[in-house]
mmCIF file of C-alpha atoms in Angstrom:
data_model
loop_
_atom_site.group_PDB
_atom_site.id
_atom_site.type_symbol
_atom_site.label_atom_id
_atom_site.label_comp_id
_atom_site.label_asym_id
_atom_site.label_seq_id
_atom_site.Cartn_x
_atom_site.Cartn_y
_atom_site.Cartn_z
ATOM 1 C CA UNK A 92 2.249 0.406 -30.786
ATOM 2 C CA UNK A 93 0.284 0.717 -27.518
ATOM 3 C CA UNK A 94 -0.664 4.029 -25.938
ATOM 4 C CA UNK A 95 -1.589 4.966 -22.396
ATOM 5 C CA UNK A 96 -5.157 6.240 -22.269
ATOM 6 C CA UNK A 97 -4.985 9.880 -21.150
ATOM 7 C CA UNK A 98 -7.828 11.677 -19.381
ATOM 8 C CA UNK A 99 -8.373 13.874 -22.437
ATOM 9 C CA UNK A 100 -8.495 10.932 -24.821
ATOM 10 C CA UNK A 101 -10.696 8.947 -22.440
ATOM 11 C CA UNK A 102 -13.576 11.393 -22.760
ATOM 12 C CA UNK A 103 -13.079 12.354 -26.404
ATOM 13 C CA UNK A 104 -16.202 10.690 -27.715
ATOM 14 C CA UNK A 105 -16.285 9.154 -31.196
ATOM 15 C CA UNK A 106 -17.875 11.433 -33.769
ATOM 16 C CA UNK A 107 -21.581 11.892 -33.139
ATOM 17 C CA UNK A 108 -21.554 9.987 -29.834
ATOM 18 C CA UNK A 109 -22.851 11.085 -26.450
ATOM 19 C CA UNK A 110 -20.890 11.076 -23.203
ATOM 20 C CA UNK A 111 -19.304 7.813 -22.027
ATOM 21 C CA UNK A 112 -21.339 5.358 -19.966
ATOM 22 C CA UNK A 113 -18.275 4.678 -17.806
ATOM 23 C CA UNK A 114 -15.467 7.161 -17.244
ATOM 24 C CA UNK A 115 -12.620 6.363 -14.869
ATOM 25 C CA UNK A 116 -10.516 9.486 -14.271
ATOM 26 C CA UNK A 117 -7.054 9.279 -12.671
ATOM 27 C CA UNK A 118 -8.169 6.249 -10.647
ATOM 28 C CA UNK A 119 -5.886 4.933 -7.915
ATOM 29 C CA UNK A 120 -6.300 1.709 -5.959
ATOM 30 C CA UNK A 121 -3.969 0.204 -3.406
ATOM 31 C CA UNK A 122 -4.208 -2.539 -0.808
ATOM 32 C CA UNK A 123 -2.536 -2.698 2.583
ATOM 33 C CA UNK A 124 0.260 -5.249 2.860
ATOM 34 C CA UNK A 125 3.003 -5.852 5.376
ATOM 35 C CA UNK A 126 5.781 -3.368 4.728
ATOM 36 C CA UNK A 127 4.381 -1.166 1.950
ATOM 37 C CA UNK A 128 0.995 -0.764 0.232
ATOM 38 C CA UNK A 129 0.434 -2.809 -2.914
ATOM 39 C CA UNK A 130 -0.384 -0.305 -5.669
ATOM 40 C CA UNK A 131 -2.629 -1.730 -8.379
ATOM 41 C CA UNK A 132 -3.868 1.317 -10.299
ATOM 42 C CA UNK A 133 -1.812 4.514 -10.373
ATOM 43 C CA UNK A 134 -3.883 7.266 -11.955
ATOM 44 C CA UNK A 135 -5.580 5.164 -14.645
ATOM 45 C CA UNK A 136 -7.968 6.684 -17.206
ATOM 46 C CA UNK A 137 -10.580 4.758 -19.165
ATOM 47 C CA UNK A 138 -13.906 5.390 -20.895
ATOM 48 C CA UNK A 139 -16.455 3.380 -22.866
ATOM 49 C CA UNK A 140 -19.451 4.553 -24.907
ATOM 50 C CA UNK A 141 -22.929 3.138 -25.653
ATOM 51 C CA UNK A 142 -22.890 0.207 -28.075
ATOM 52 C CA UNK A 143 -19.143 -0.311 -27.699
ATOM 53 C CA UNK A 144 -17.344 -3.514 -26.709
ATOM 54 C CA UNK A 145 -13.918 -3.373 -25.081
ATOM 55 C CA UNK A 146 -11.783 -6.421 -24.343
ATOM 56 C CA UNK A 147 -9.749 -6.284 -21.134
ATOM 57 C CA UNK A 148 -6.717 -8.519 -21.609
ATOM 58 C CA UNK A 149 -4.518 -8.705 -18.533
ATOM 59 C CA UNK A 150 -2.432 -11.408 -16.815
ATOM 60 C CA UNK A 151 -3.406 -12.469 -13.316
ATOM 61 C CA UNK A 152 -2.166 -10.083 -10.659
ATOM 62 C CA UNK A 153 -2.132 -6.940 -12.783
ATOM 63 C CA UNK A 154 -5.455 -5.557 -11.572
ATOM 64 C CA UNK A 155 -8.096 -6.913 -13.929
ATOM 65 C CA UNK A 156 -10.500 -7.882 -11.146
ATOM 66 C CA UNK A 157 -9.800 -4.622 -9.335
ATOM 67 C CA UNK A 158 -10.671 -2.635 -12.453
ATOM 68 C CA UNK A 159 -13.954 -4.520 -12.887
ATOM 69 C CA UNK A 160 -14.812 -4.102 -9.182
ATOM 70 C CA UNK A 161 -14.196 -0.351 -9.380
ATOM 71 C CA UNK A 162 -16.212 -0.031 -12.602
ATOM 72 C CA UNK A 163 -19.039 -2.036 -11.009
ATOM 73 C CA UNK A 164 -19.002 0.069 -7.812
ATOM 74 C CA UNK A 165 -18.106 -2.980 -5.739
ATOM 75 C CA UNK A 166 -15.047 -1.080 -4.488
ATOM 76 C CA UNK A 167 -14.280 2.637 -4.188
ATOM 77 C CA UNK A 168 -11.055 4.139 -5.551
ATOM 78 C CA UNK A 169 -8.354 5.502 -3.230
ATOM 79 C CA UNK A 170 -7.930 8.431 -5.608
ATOM 80 C CA UNK A 171 -9.533 9.774 -8.770
ATOM 81 C CA UNK A 172 -13.161 9.290 -9.739
ATOM 82 C CA UNK A 173 -15.479 6.753 -11.348
ATOM 83 C CA UNK A 174 -18.368 8.274 -13.297
ATOM 84 C CA UNK A 175 -21.413 6.207 -14.306
ATOM 85 C CA UNK A 176 -23.578 7.982 -16.895
ATOM 86 C CA UNK A 177 -21.880 11.230 -15.919
ATOM 87 C CA UNK A 178 -22.441 10.865 -12.166
ATOM 88 C CA UNK A 179 -19.470 10.837 -9.784
ATOM 89 C CA UNK A 180 -19.783 7.796 -7.528
ATOM 90 C CA UNK A 181 -16.779 7.529 -5.216
ATOM 91 C CA UNK A 182 -18.246 9.568 -2.378
ATOM 92 C CA UNK A 183 -21.811 8.317 -2.595
ATOM 93 C CA UNK A 184 -23.394 6.439 0.310
ATOM 94 C CA UNK A 185 -23.498 2.646 0.006
ATOM 95 C CA UNK A 186 -27.263 2.734 -0.515
ATOM 96 C CA UNK A 187 -26.944 5.035 -3.517
ATOM 97 C CA UNK A 188 -24.049 3.041 -4.984
ATOM 98 C CA UNK A 189 -26.188 -0.091 -4.655
ATOM 99 C CA UNK A 190 -29.080 1.645 -6.408
ATOM 100 C CA UNK A 191 -26.853 2.667 -9.351
ATOM 101 C CA UNK A 192 -25.365 -0.821 -9.529
ATOM 102 C CA UNK A 193 -28.833 -2.387 -9.619
ATOM 103 C CA UNK A 194 -30.196 -0.054 -12.310
ATOM 104 C CA UNK A 195 -27.187 0.827 -14.470
ATOM 105 C CA UNK A 196 -24.790 -2.150 -14.344
ATOM 106 C CA UNK A 197 -25.076 -5.815 -15.307
ATOM 107 C CA UNK A 198 -22.565 -8.519 -14.372
ATOM 108 C CA UNK A 199 -21.655 -11.806 -16.083
ATOM 109 C CA UNK A 200 -19.097 -14.106 -14.489
ATOM 110 C CA UNK A 201 -17.104 -17.141 -15.644
ATOM 111 C CA UNK A 202 -19.540 -19.382 -13.753
ATOM 112 C CA UNK A 203 -23.197 -18.676 -14.427
ATOM 113 C CA UNK A 204 -24.359 -18.571 -10.751
ATOM 114 C CA UNK A 205 -27.932 -19.410 -11.745
ATOM 115 C CA UNK A 206 -30.343 -20.463 -8.996
ATOM 116 C CA UNK A 207 -30.566 -24.260 -9.499
ATOM 117 C CA UNK A 208 -34.106 -24.682 -8.202
ATOM 118 C CA UNK A 209 -35.562 -22.168 -10.670
ATOM 119 C CA UNK A 210 -36.165 -22.406 -14.418
ATOM 120 C CA UNK A 211 -34.329 -20.267 -16.952
ATOM 121 C CA UNK A 212 -37.372 -18.003 -17.166
ATOM 122 C CA UNK A 213 -37.627 -17.638 -13.387
ATOM 123 C CA UNK A 214 -33.912 -16.835 -13.080
ATOM 124 C CA UNK A 215 -34.420 -13.884 -15.435
ATOM 125 C CA UNK A 216 -37.711 -12.808 -13.839
ATOM 126 C CA UNK A 217 -36.340 -12.516 -10.292
ATOM 127 C CA UNK A 218 -33.998 -9.498 -10.650
ATOM 128 C CA UNK A 219 -36.743 -7.572 -12.409
ATOM 129 C CA UNK A 220 -39.230 -8.213 -9.609
ATOM 130 C CA UNK A 221 -36.605 -7.125 -7.066
ATOM 131 C CA UNK A 222 -36.383 -3.880 -9.024
ATOM 132 C CA UNK A 223 -40.162 -3.458 -8.767
ATOM 133 C CA UNK A 224 -41.663 -4.735 -12.018
ATOM 134 C CA UNK A 225 -44.880 -6.724 -11.920
ATOM 135 C CA UNK A 226 -44.682 -10.459 -12.509
ATOM 136 C CA UNK A 227 -46.293 -10.111 -15.942
ATOM 137 C CA UNK A 228 -43.907 -7.337 -17.015
ATOM 138 C CA UNK A 229 -40.905 -9.320 -15.798
ATOM 139 C CA UNK A 230 -42.104 -12.547 -17.409
ATOM 140 C CA UNK A 231 -42.742 -10.892 -20.777
ATOM 141 C CA UNK A 232 -39.289 -9.295 -20.870
ATOM 142 C CA UNK A 233 -37.572 -12.472 -19.639
ATOM 143 C CA UNK A 234 -39.264 -14.525 -22.357
ATOM 144 C CA UNK A 235 -38.337 -11.947 -24.996
ATOM 145 C CA UNK A 236 -34.678 -11.922 -23.942
ATOM 146 C CA UNK A 237 -34.363 -15.704 -23.782
ATOM 147 C CA UNK A 238 -35.988 -16.065 -27.195
ATOM 148 C CA UNK A 239 -33.641 -13.428 -28.626
ATOM 149 C CA UNK A 240 -30.692 -15.428 -27.266
ATOM 150 C CA UNK A 241 -31.930 -18.628 -28.895
ATOM 151 C CA UNK A 242 -33.455 -20.189 -25.779
ATOM 152 C CA UNK A 243 -37.134 -19.911 -26.632
ATOM 153 C CA UNK A 244 -37.609 -23.679 -26.289
ATOM 154 C CA UNK A 245 -35.601 -23.921 -23.058
ATOM 155 C CA UNK A 246 -37.360 -21.373 -20.865
ATOM 156 C CA UNK A 247 -38.930 -23.893 -18.501
ATOM 157 C CA UNK A 248 -35.732 -25.918 -18.067
ATOM 158 C CA UNK A 249 -33.666 -25.718 -14.904
ATOM 159 C CA UNK A 250 -29.885 -25.106 -15.100
ATOM 160 C CA UNK A 251 -29.037 -28.799 -14.567
ATOM 161 C CA UNK A 252 -31.087 -29.629 -17.662
ATOM 162 C CA UNK A 253 -29.152 -27.192 -19.858
ATOM 163 C CA UNK A 254 -25.725 -27.201 -21.506
ATOM 164 C CA UNK A 255 -22.934 -24.907 -20.341
ATOM 165 C CA UNK A 256 -23.487 -22.556 -23.246
ATOM 166 C CA UNK A 257 -27.214 -22.406 -22.589
ATOM 167 C CA UNK A 258 -26.640 -21.690 -18.911
ATOM 168 C CA UNK A 259 -24.284 -18.839 -19.762
ATOM 169 C CA UNK A 260 -26.781 -17.322 -22.187
ATOM 170 C CA UNK A 261 -29.373 -17.395 -19.396
ATOM 171 C CA UNK A 262 -26.830 -15.592 -17.201
ATOM 172 C CA UNK A 263 -26.424 -12.945 -19.913
ATOM 173 C CA UNK A 264 -30.204 -12.522 -20.157
ATOM 174 C CA UNK A 265 -30.380 -12.120 -16.384
ATOM 175 C CA UNK A 266 -27.562 -9.536 -16.437
ATOM 176 C CA UNK A 267 -29.378 -7.326 -18.948
ATOM 177 C CA UNK A 268 -32.939 -7.950 -17.724
ATOM 178 C CA UNK A 269 -33.097 -4.591 -15.941
ATOM 179 C CA UNK A 270 -31.834 -2.755 -19.044
ATOM 180 C CA UNK A 271 -28.475 -1.593 -17.623
ATOM 181 C CA UNK A 272 -26.291 0.804 -19.581
ATOM 182 C CA UNK A 273 -23.015 -0.955 -18.665
ATOM 183 C CA UNK A 274 -22.228 -4.680 -18.830
ATOM 184 C CA UNK A 275 -19.148 -6.063 -17.062
ATOM 185 C CA UNK A 276 -18.204 -9.618 -18.021
ATOM 186 C CA UNK A 277 -15.367 -11.502 -16.323
ATOM 187 C CA UNK A 278 -14.190 -14.406 -18.511
ATOM 188 C CA UNK A 279 -17.783 -15.181 -19.599
ATOM 189 C CA UNK A 280 -16.641 -17.953 -21.954
ATOM 190 C CA UNK A 281 -13.756 -19.236 -19.844
ATOM 191 C CA UNK A 282 -15.434 -22.543 -18.952
ATOM 192 C CA UNK A 283 -16.708 -23.283 -22.455
ATOM 193 C CA UNK A 284 -15.272 -25.172 -25.414
ATOM 194 C CA UNK A 285 -14.271 -22.999 -28.407
ATOM 195 C CA UNK A 286 -17.402 -23.650 -30.467
ATOM 196 C CA UNK A 287 -19.754 -22.960 -27.557
ATOM 197 C CA UNK A 288 -17.703 -19.910 -26.543
ATOM 198 C CA UNK A 289 -18.065 -18.514 -30.050
ATOM 199 C CA UNK A 290 -21.841 -19.036 -29.930
ATOM 200 C CA UNK A 291 -22.149 -17.322 -26.530
ATOM 201 C CA UNK A 292 -19.925 -14.427 -27.594
ATOM 202 C CA UNK A 293 -21.917 -13.912 -30.791
ATOM 203 C CA UNK A 294 -25.139 -13.790 -28.759
ATOM 204 C CA UNK A 295 -23.561 -11.284 -26.380
ATOM 205 C CA UNK A 296 -22.370 -9.104 -29.258
ATOM 206 C CA UNK A 297 -25.806 -9.054 -30.872
ATOM 207 C CA UNK A 298 -27.393 -8.045 -27.597
ATOM 208 C CA UNK A 299 -24.881 -5.229 -27.032
ATOM 209 C CA UNK A 300 -25.501 -3.789 -30.491
ATOM 210 C CA UNK A 301 -29.279 -4.132 -30.279
ATOM 211 C CA UNK A 302 -29.601 -2.547 -26.832
ATOM 212 C CA UNK A 303 -26.759 0.026 -27.068
ATOM 213 C CA UNK A 304 -25.044 -1.411 -24.029
ATOM 214 C CA UNK A 305 -21.451 -0.583 -23.250
ATOM 215 C CA UNK A 306 -19.632 -3.851 -22.511
ATOM 216 C CA UNK A 307 -16.255 -4.456 -20.889
ATOM 217 C CA UNK A 308 -15.257 -8.102 -21.314
ATOM 218 C CA UNK A 309 -12.256 -9.528 -19.485
ATOM 219 C CA UNK A 310 -10.939 -12.441 -21.515
ATOM 220 C CA UNK A 311 -7.847 -14.478 -22.334
ATOM 221 C CA UNK A 312 -9.378 -15.574 -25.633
ATOM 222 C CA UNK A 313 -7.476 -13.508 -28.191
ATOM 223 C CA UNK A 314 -9.744 -14.591 -31.040
ATOM 224 C CA UNK A 315 -12.812 -13.224 -29.266
ATOM 225 C CA UNK A 316 -10.920 -10.131 -28.126
ATOM 226 C CA UNK A 317 -9.995 -9.424 -31.735
ATOM 227 C CA UNK A 318 -13.685 -9.168 -32.637
ATOM 228 C CA UNK A 319 -14.367 -6.386 -30.129
ATOM 229 C CA UNK A 320 -14.195 -2.680 -30.893
ATOM 230 C CA UNK A 321 -11.147 -2.019 -28.720
ATOM 231 C CA UNK A 322 -8.627 -3.928 -26.635
ATOM 232 C CA UNK A 323 -6.937 -2.644 -23.474
ATOM 233 C CA UNK A 324 -4.574 -4.018 -20.856
ATOM 234 C CA UNK A 325 -3.152 -2.879 -17.515
ATOM 235 C CA UNK A 326 0.530 -2.010 -17.454
ATOM 236 C CA UNK A 327 2.405 -0.371 -14.564
ATOM 237 C CA UNK A 328 -0.889 0.636 -12.981
ATOM 238 C CA UNK A 329 -2.223 2.377 -16.101
ATOM 239 C CA UNK A 330 -4.807 1.309 -18.672
ATOM 240 C CA UNK A 331 -3.123 0.906 -22.028
ATOM 241 C CA UNK A 332 -4.695 0.571 -25.482
ATOM 242 C CA UNK A 333 -3.503 -2.397 -27.550
#
């Protein structure tokens, strides 16, 4: 049986755990349409803790992308609050929201969006240098991440010289290069065949456990979803545990 996630349950940490990395409290989101506003989220509650993976399973049109955009501070809620590492974010200035997004949140999309003219190593170096690391620091961490993800021999290759699964693992390395606390992945294996998807998901899971990331993964792959710690969906504007 499924249960709506209440505000109290959302912040009731598992035994021995710290506060949630992401806490969405009574979040509302609506969009203007001719006639009446389109209500997507209607007081939704959700939380995720360090080292936890949560599968977001939702049909198109129910608010999956909206939920990820709110969690990633790409949109602000119309009501309620989104907390990142305990900090309320909805009323922050754009500059501060951008700073939190850069330091605390990593994104992985269905398409890898790698820069085609740069090598795998350079694609992972760049976001770190934007943050302010030296080239040597960024290069060392990029090499370490790519090696951890099984791409030690592919670091100098450009995206066009790599398979789809390799490209997506580079995208994962880039997403976590700045050591975020929250990873948001939108159908990260959607363009891959089942065997490659399994390989990429396994690499992602290992990285989450090793780095104590909190990961929300939107997916239609029920096999992969079944291997995550929790599964949630969106129903009638609320986040519901499956």
